[in-house]
CSV table of C-alpha atoms and ligand atoms in Angstrom, one decimal:
chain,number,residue,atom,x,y,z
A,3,UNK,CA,15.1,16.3,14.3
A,4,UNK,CA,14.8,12.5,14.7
A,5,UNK,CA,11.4,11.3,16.6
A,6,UNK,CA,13.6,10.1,19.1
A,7,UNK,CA,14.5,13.3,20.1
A,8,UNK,CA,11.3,14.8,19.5
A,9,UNK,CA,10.2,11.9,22.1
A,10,UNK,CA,7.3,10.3,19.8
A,11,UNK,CA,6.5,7.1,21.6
A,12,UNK,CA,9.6,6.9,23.2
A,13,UNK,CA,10.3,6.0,27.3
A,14,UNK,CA,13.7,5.2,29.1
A,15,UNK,CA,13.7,1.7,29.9
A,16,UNK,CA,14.6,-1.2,28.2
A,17,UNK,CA,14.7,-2.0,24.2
A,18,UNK,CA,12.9,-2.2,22.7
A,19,UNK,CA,11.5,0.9,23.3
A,20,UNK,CA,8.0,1.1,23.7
A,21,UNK,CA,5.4,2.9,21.4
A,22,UNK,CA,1.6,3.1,22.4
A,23,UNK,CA,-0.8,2.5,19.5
A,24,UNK,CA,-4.5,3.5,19.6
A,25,UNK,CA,-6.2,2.0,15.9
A,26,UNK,CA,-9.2,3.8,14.2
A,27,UNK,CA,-11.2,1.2,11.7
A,28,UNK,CA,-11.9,-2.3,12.9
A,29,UNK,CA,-13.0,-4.0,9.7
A,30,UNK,CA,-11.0,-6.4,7.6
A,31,UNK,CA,-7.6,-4.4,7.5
A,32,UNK,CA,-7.9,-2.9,11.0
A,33,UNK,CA,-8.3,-6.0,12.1
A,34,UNK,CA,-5.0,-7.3,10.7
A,35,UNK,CA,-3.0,-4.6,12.3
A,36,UNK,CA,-4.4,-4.9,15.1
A,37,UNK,CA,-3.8,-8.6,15.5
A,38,UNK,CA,0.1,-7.9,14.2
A,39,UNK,CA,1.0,-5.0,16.4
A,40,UNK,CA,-0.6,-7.0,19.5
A,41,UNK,CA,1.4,-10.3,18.4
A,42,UNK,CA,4.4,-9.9,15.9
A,43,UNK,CA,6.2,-6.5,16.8
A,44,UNK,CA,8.1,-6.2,20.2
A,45,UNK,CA,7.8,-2.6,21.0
A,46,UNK,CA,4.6,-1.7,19.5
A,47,UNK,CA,1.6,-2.1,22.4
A,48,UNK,CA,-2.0,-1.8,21.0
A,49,UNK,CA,-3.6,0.6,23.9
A,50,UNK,CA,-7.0,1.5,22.4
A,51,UNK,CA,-9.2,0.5,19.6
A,52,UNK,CA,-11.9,2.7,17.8
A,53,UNK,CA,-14.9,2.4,15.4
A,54,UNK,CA,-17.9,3.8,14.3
A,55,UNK,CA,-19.6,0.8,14.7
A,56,UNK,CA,-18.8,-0.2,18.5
A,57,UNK,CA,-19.6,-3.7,18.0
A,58,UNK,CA,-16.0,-3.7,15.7
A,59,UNK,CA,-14.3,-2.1,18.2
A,60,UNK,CA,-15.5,-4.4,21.2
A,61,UNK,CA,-14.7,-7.3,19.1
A,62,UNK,CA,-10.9,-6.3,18.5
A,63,UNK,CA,-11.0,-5.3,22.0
A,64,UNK,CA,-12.0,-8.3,23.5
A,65,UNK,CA,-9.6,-10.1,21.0
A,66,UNK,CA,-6.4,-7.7,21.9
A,67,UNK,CA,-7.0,-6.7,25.1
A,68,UNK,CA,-6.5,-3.0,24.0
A,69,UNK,CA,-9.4,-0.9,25.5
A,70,UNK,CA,-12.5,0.2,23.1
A,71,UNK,CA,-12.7,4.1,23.2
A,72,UNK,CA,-14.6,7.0,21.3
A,73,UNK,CA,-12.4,8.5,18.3
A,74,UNK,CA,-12.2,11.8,20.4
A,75,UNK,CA,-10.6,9.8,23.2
A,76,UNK,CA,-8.8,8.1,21.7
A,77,UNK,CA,-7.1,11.0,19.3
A,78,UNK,CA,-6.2,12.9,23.1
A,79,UNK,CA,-5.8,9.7,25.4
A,80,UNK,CA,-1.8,10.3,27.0
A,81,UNK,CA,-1.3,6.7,26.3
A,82,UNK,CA,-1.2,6.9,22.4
A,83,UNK,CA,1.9,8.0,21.1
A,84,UNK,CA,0.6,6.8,17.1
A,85,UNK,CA,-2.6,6.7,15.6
A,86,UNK,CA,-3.0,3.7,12.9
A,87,UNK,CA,-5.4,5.0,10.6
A,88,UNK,CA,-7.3,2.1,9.1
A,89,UNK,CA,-10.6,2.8,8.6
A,90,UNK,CA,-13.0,3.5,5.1
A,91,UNK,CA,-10.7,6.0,2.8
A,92,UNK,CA,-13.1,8.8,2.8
A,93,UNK,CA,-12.5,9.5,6.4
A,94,UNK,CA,-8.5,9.5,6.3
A,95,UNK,CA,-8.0,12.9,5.4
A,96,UNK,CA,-10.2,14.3,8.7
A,97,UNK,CA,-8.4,11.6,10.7
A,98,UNK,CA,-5.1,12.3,9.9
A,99,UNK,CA,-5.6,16.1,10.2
A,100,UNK,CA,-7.0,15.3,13.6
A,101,UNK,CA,-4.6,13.4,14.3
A,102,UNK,CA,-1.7,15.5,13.3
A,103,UNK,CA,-3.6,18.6,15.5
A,104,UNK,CA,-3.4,15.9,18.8
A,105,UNK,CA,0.8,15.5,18.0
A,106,UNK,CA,0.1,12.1,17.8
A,107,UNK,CA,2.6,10.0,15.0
A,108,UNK,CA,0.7,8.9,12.3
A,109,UNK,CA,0.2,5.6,10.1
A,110,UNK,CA,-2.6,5.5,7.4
A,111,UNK,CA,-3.4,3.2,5.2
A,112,UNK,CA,-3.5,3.8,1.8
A,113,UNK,CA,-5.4,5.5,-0.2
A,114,UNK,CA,-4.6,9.1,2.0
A,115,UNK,CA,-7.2,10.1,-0.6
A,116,UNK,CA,-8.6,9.7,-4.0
A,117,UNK,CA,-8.9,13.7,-4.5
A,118,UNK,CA,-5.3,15.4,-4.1
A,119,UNK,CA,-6.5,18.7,-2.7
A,120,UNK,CA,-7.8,16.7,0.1
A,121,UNK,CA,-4.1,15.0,0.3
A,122,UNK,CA,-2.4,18.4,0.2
A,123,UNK,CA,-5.0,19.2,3.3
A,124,UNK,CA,-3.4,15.9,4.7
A,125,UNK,CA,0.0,17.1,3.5
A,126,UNK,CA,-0.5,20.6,5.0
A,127,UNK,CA,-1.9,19.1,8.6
A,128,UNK,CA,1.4,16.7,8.8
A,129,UNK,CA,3.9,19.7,7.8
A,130,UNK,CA,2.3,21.9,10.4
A,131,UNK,CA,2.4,19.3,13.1
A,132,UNK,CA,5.8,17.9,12.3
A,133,UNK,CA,4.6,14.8,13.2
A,134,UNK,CA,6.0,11.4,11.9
A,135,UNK,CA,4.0,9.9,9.1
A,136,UNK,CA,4.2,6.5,7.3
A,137,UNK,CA,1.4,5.6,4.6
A,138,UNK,CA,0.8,1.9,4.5
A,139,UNK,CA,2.6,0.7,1.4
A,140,UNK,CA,3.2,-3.0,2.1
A,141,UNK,CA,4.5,-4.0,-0.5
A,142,UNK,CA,7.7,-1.9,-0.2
A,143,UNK,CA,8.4,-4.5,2.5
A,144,UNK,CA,7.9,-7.5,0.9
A,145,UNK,CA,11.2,-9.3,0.9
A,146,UNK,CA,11.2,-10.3,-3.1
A,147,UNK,CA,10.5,-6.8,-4.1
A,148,UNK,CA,12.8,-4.8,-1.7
A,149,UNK,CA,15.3,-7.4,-3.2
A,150,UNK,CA,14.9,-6.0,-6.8
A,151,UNK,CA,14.8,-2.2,-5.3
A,152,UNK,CA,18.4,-2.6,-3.2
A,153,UNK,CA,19.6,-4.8,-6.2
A,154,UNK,CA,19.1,-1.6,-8.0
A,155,UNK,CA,19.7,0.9,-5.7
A,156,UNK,CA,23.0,-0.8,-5.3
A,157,UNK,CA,23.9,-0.6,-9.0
A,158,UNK,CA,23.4,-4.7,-9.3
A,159,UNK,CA,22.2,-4.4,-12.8
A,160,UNK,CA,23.8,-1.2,-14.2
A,161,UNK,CA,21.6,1.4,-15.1
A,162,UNK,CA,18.1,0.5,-14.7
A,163,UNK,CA,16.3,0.6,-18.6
A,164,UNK,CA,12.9,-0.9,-18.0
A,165,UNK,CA,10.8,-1.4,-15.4
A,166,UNK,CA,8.1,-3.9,-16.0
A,167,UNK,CA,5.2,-5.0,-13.5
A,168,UNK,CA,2.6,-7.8,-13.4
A,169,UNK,CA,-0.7,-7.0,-10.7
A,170,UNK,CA,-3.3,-9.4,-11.5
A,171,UNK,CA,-6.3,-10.2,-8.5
A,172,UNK,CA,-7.7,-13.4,-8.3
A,173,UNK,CA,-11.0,-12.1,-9.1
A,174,UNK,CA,-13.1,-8.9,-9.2
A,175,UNK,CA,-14.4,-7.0,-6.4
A,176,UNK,CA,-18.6,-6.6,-6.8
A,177,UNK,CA,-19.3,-4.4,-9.0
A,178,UNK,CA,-21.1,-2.5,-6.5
A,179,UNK,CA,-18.0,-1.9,-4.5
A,180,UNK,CA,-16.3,-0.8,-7.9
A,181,UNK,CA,-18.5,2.2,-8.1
A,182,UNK,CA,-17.4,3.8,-5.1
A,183,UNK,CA,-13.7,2.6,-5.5
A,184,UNK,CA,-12.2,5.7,-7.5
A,185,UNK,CA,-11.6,3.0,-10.3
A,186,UNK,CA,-9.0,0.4,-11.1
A,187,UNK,CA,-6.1,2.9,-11.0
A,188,UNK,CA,-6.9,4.5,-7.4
A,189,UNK,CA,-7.7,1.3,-5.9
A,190,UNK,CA,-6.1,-1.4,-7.4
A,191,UNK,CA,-3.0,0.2,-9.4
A,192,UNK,CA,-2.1,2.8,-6.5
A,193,UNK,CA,0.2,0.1,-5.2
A,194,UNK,CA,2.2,-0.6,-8.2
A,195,UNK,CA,2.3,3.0,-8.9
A,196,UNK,CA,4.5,3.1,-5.5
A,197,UNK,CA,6.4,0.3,-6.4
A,198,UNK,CA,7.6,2.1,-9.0
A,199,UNK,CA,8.4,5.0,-7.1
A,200,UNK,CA,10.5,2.7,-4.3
A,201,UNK,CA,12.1,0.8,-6.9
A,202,UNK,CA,13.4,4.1,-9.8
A,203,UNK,CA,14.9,6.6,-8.0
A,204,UNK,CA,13.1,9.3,-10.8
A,205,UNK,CA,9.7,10.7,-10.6
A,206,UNK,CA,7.4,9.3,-13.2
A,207,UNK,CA,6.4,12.7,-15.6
A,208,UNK,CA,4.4,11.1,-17.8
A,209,UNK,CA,1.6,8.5,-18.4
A,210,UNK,CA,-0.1,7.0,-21.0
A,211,UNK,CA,-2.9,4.2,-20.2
A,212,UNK,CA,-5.2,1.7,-22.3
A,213,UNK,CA,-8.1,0.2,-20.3
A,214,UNK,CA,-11.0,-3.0,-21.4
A,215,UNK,CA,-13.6,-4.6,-20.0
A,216,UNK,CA,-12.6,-8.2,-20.8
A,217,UNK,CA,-13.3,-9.9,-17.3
A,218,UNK,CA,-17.3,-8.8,-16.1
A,219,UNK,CA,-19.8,-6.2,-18.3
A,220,UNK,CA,-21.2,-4.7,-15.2
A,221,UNK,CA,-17.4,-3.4,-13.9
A,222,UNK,CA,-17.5,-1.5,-17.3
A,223,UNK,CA,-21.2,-0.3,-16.7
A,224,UNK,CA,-20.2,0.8,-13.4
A,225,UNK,CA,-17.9,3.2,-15.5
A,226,UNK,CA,-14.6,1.2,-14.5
A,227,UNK,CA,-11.9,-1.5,-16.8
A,228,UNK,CA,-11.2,-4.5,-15.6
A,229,UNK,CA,-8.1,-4.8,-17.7
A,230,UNK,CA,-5.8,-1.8,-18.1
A,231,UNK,CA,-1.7,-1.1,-19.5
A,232,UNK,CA,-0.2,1.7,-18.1
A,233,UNK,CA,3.5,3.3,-19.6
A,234,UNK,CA,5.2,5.3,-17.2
A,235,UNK,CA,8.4,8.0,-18.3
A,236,UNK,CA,10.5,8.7,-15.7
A,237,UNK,CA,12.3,12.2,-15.8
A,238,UNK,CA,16.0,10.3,-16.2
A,239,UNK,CA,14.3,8.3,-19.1
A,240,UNK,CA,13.6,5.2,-17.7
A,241,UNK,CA,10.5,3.7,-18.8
A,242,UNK,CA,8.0,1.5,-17.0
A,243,UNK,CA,5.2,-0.9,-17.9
A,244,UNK,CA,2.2,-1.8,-15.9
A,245,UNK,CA,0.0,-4.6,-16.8
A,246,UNK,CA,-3.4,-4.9,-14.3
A,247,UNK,CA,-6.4,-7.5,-14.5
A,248,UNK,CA,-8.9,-7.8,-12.0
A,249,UNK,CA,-8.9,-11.5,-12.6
A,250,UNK,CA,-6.2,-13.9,-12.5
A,251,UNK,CA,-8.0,-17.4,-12.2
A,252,UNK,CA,-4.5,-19.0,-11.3
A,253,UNK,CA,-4.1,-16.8,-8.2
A,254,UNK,CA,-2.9,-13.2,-7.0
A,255,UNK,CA,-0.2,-12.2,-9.5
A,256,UNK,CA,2.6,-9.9,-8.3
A,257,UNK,CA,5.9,-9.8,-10.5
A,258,UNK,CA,8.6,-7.2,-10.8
A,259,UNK,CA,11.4,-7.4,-13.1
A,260,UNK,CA,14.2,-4.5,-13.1
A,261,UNK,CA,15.8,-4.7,-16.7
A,262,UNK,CA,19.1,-3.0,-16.8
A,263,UNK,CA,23.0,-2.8,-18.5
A,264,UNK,CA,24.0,-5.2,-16.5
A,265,UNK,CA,21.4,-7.3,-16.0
A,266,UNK,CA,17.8,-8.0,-14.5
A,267,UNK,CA,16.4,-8.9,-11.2
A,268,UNK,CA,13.3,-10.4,-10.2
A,269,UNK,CA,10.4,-10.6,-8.0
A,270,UNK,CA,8.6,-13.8,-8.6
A,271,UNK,CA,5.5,-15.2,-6.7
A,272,UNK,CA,6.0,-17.5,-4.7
A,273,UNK,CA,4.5,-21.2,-4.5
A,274,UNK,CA,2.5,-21.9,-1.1
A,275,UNK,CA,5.5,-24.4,-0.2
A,276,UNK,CA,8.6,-25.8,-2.4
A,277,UNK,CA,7.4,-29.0,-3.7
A,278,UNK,CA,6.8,-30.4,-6.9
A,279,UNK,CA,6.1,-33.4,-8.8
A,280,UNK,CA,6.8,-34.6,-12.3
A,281,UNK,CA,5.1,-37.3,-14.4
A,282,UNK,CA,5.9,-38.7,-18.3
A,283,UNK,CA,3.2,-35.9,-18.6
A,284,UNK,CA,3.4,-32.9,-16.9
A,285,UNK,CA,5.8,-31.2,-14.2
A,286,UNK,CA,3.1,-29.5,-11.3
A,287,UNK,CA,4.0,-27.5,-8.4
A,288,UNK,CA,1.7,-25.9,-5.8
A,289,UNK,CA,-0.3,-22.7,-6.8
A,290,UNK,CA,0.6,-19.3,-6.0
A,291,UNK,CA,-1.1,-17.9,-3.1
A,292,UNK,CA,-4.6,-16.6,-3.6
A,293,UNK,CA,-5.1,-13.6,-2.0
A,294,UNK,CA,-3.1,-10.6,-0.3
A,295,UNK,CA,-3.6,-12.1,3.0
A,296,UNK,CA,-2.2,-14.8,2.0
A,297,UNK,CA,0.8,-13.0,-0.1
A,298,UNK,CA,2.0,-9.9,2.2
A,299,UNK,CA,1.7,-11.4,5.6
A,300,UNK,CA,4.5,-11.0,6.0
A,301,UNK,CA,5.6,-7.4,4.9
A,302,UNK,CA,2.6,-5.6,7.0
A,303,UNK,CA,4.5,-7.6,9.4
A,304,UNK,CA,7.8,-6.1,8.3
A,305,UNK,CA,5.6,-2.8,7.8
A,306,UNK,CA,5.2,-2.8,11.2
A,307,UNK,CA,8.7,-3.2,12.5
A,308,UNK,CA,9.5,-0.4,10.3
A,309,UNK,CA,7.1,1.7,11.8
A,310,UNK,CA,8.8,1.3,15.1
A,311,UNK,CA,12.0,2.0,14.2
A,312,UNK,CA,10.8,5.1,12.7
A,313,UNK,CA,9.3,6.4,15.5
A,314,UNK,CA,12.2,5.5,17.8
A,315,UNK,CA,15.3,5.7,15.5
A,316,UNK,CA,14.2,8.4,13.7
A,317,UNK,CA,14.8,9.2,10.2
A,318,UNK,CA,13.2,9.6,6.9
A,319,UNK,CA,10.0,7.8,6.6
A,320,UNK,CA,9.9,4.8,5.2
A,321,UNK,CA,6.7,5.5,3.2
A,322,UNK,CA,6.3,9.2,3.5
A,323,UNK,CA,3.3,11.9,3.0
A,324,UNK,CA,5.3,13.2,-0.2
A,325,UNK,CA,5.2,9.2,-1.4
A,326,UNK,CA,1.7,9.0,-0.8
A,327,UNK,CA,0.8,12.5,-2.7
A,328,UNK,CA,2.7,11.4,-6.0
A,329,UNK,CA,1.1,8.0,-6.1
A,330,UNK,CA,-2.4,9.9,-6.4
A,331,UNK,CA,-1.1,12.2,-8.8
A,332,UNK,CA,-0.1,9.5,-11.3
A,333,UNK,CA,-3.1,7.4,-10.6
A,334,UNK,CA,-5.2,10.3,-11.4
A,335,UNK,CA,-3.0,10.7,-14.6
A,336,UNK,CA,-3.8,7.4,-16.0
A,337,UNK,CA,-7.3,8.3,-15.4
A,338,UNK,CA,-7.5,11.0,-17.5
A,339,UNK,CA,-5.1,9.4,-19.7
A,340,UNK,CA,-7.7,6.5,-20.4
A,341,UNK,CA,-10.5,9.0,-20.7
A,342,UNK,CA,-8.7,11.0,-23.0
A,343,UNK,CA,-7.0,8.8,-25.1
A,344,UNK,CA,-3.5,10.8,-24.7
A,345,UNK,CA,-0.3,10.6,-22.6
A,346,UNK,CA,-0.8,13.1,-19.9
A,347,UNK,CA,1.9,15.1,-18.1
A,348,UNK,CA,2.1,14.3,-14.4
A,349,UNK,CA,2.2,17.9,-13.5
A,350,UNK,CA,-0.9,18.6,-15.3
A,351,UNK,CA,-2.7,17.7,-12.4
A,352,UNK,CA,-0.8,20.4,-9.8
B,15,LIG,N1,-2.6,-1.9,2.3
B,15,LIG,C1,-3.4,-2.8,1.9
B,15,LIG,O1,-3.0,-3.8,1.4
B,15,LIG,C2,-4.9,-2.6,2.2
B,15,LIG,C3,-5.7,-3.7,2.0
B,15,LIG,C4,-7.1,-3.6,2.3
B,15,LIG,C5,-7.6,-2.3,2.6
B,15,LIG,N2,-6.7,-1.2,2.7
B,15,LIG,C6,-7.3,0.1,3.0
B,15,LIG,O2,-7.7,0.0,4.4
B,15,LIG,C7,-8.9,0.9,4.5
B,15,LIG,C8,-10.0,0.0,5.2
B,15,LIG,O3,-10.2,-1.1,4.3
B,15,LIG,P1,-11.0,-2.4,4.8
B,15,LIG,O4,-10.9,-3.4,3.7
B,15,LIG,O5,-10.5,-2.8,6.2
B,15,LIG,O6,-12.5,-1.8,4.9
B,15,LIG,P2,-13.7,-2.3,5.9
B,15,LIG,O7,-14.9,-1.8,5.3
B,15,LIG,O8,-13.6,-3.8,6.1
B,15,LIG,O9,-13.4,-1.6,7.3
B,15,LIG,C9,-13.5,-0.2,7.4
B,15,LIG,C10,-13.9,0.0,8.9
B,15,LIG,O10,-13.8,1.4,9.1
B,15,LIG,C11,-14.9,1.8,10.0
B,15,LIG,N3,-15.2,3.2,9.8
B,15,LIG,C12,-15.9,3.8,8.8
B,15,LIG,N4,-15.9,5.2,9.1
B,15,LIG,C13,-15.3,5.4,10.2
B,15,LIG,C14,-14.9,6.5,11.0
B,15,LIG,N5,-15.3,7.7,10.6
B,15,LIG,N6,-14.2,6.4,12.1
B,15,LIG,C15,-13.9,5.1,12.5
B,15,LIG,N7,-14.1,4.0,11.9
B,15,LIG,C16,-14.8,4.1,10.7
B,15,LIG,C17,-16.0,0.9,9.5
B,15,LIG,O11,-17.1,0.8,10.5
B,15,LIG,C18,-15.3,-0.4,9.3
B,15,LIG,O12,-15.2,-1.2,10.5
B,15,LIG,C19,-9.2,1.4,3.1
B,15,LIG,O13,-8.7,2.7,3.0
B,15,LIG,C20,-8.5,0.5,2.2
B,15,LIG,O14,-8.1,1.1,1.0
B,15,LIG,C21,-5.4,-1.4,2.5
């Protein structure tokens, strides 16, 4: 059944067609969203805005024009056809369960959760309500790295051998916020880990991680690493490197490279702008951007468009409950592969 006929977010008149947004979580990614799905995406209309902390509702209100609301209004108001989930991740699970019970479509940003029974709970709630769902894995829609997925979804380099990614922040998070985090691989690696999912078309079965503390002492005595490798096996025998640091001082570092029988393609970082200069004793360019503002603009933009044409055109999603399960289950892997000193079987973890 496409959402079109199942008539999420969809009216008669003109295209694009129009889908009502109501957005939970107003801090730094809400918002974002908010600002993109107001500005950048014909078809999407922000309705209604919620938070606990009414003062960050008010302010996206006042700077959307979208009305400020309760959660519980929100979640049954007749003029929200989707529900953007974007607030702390320990209160996604409820939300989207909620959300899901209202037959409201469904995006959520990532993490669904760092504890997979509560994502089954998620999963369970979404199968039930067979509503639409999209998880909020950006970089799926940045346009360097979809190029390296369709190059190899479109046999451009043969069969794909090697995967290898780079994911180096600019600089650590407080240490105080690393406690509560779920750890480098929950927070900080659960993107790549879906990279890797959008870019081999085979289910990563096993993992095998090394971690250090090479960038800040007190992000090891919060019980994290700062500096991690991760091997991935896929079940056709691909394999897949990971290389994370939670400091980068030359900028926010985000490279994929497809390796494969006929060749490789490439996701490099871009500069901030094309120039460059040479002297008898150096060549200089601009640096890379420096943070993931800066870098994805524009695939949460593309993220969004996406979204719509989901929910109107119908469709698999583009980022699914089912992508957002697996990415949990091989974070956790690493985990326990780090704590453990071993490669660890993906289905170990259920
Ligand atoms: N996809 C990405 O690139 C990306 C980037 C940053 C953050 N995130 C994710 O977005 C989520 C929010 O991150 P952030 O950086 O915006 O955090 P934040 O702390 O800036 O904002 C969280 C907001 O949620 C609100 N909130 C807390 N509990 C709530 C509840 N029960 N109901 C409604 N609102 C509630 C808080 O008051 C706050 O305004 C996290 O899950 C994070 O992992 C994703």
């Amino acid at each position: 059944m496409s959402n079109r006929d199942a008539g999420f977010g969809v009216d008669t008149g003109p295209e694009p067609a129009a889908v009502r947004v109501g957005l939970i979580g107003c801090g730094r990614i809400g918002r974002m969203h908010a600002d993109i799905i107001t500005d950048d995406v014909p078809g999407l209309v922000l309705t209604a805005v919620a938070d606990v902390v009414s003062e960050a509702s008010a302010g996206v209100a006042a700077a959307t024009g979208a009305r400020a609301s309760s959660i519980e209004e929100l979640l049954a108001a007749d003029d929200v056809d989707a529900v953007a989930i974007c607030s702390s991740t320990d209160t996604h699970v409820d939300l989207v369960v909620a959300a899901a019970q209202a037959g409201k479509a469904i995006f959520c940003e990532k993490p669904v959760s760092l504890d997979l029974a509560q994502v089954d709970r998620a999963v369970a709630a979404v199968q039930a309500a067979q509503v639409p769902f999209m998880i909020g894995f950006n970089r799926r829609f940045d346009p360097g790295h979809k190029s390296v997925r369709d190059c190899v979804a479109e046999g451009g380099i043969g069969d794909l051998h090697v995967l290898r990614i780079t994911s180096r922040d600019p600089a650590p998070p407080p240490p105080e916020y690393v406690a509560v985090s779920g750890g480098i691989f929950l927070d900080m690696a659960i993107h790549d880990f879906d990279m890797v999912r959008y870019v081999v078309a085979s289910d990563v079965v096993e993992v095998f991680a090394r971690g250090a503390v090479r960038v800040d002492p007190r992000i090891g005595e919060a019980g994290d690493v700062d500096t991690a490798m991760i091997m991935l096996t896929h079940a056709d025998g691909t394999l897949t490197s990971i290389d994370l640091s939670r400091e980068a001082v030359y900028g926010y570092d985000q490279r994929v490279e497809a390796f494969g029988s006929g060749g490789m393609a490439v996701s490099d970082n871009p500069a901030r702008h094309a120039g460059w200069r040479r002297t008898k004793d150096a060549t200089t360019g601009e640096p890379i951007p420096w943070f993931f503002l800066d870098r994805y603009m524009e695939s949460y933009r593309a993220e969004w468009r996406a979204f719509h044409t989901y929910l109107t055109d119908g469709g698999a999603s583009p980022s699914g409950i089912e992508d957002a399960r697996a990415t949990t289950a091989v974070a956790l892997a690493a985990g326990r592969s780090l704590r453990e000193g071993r490669p660890v079987r993906v289905e170990e973890l259920g």
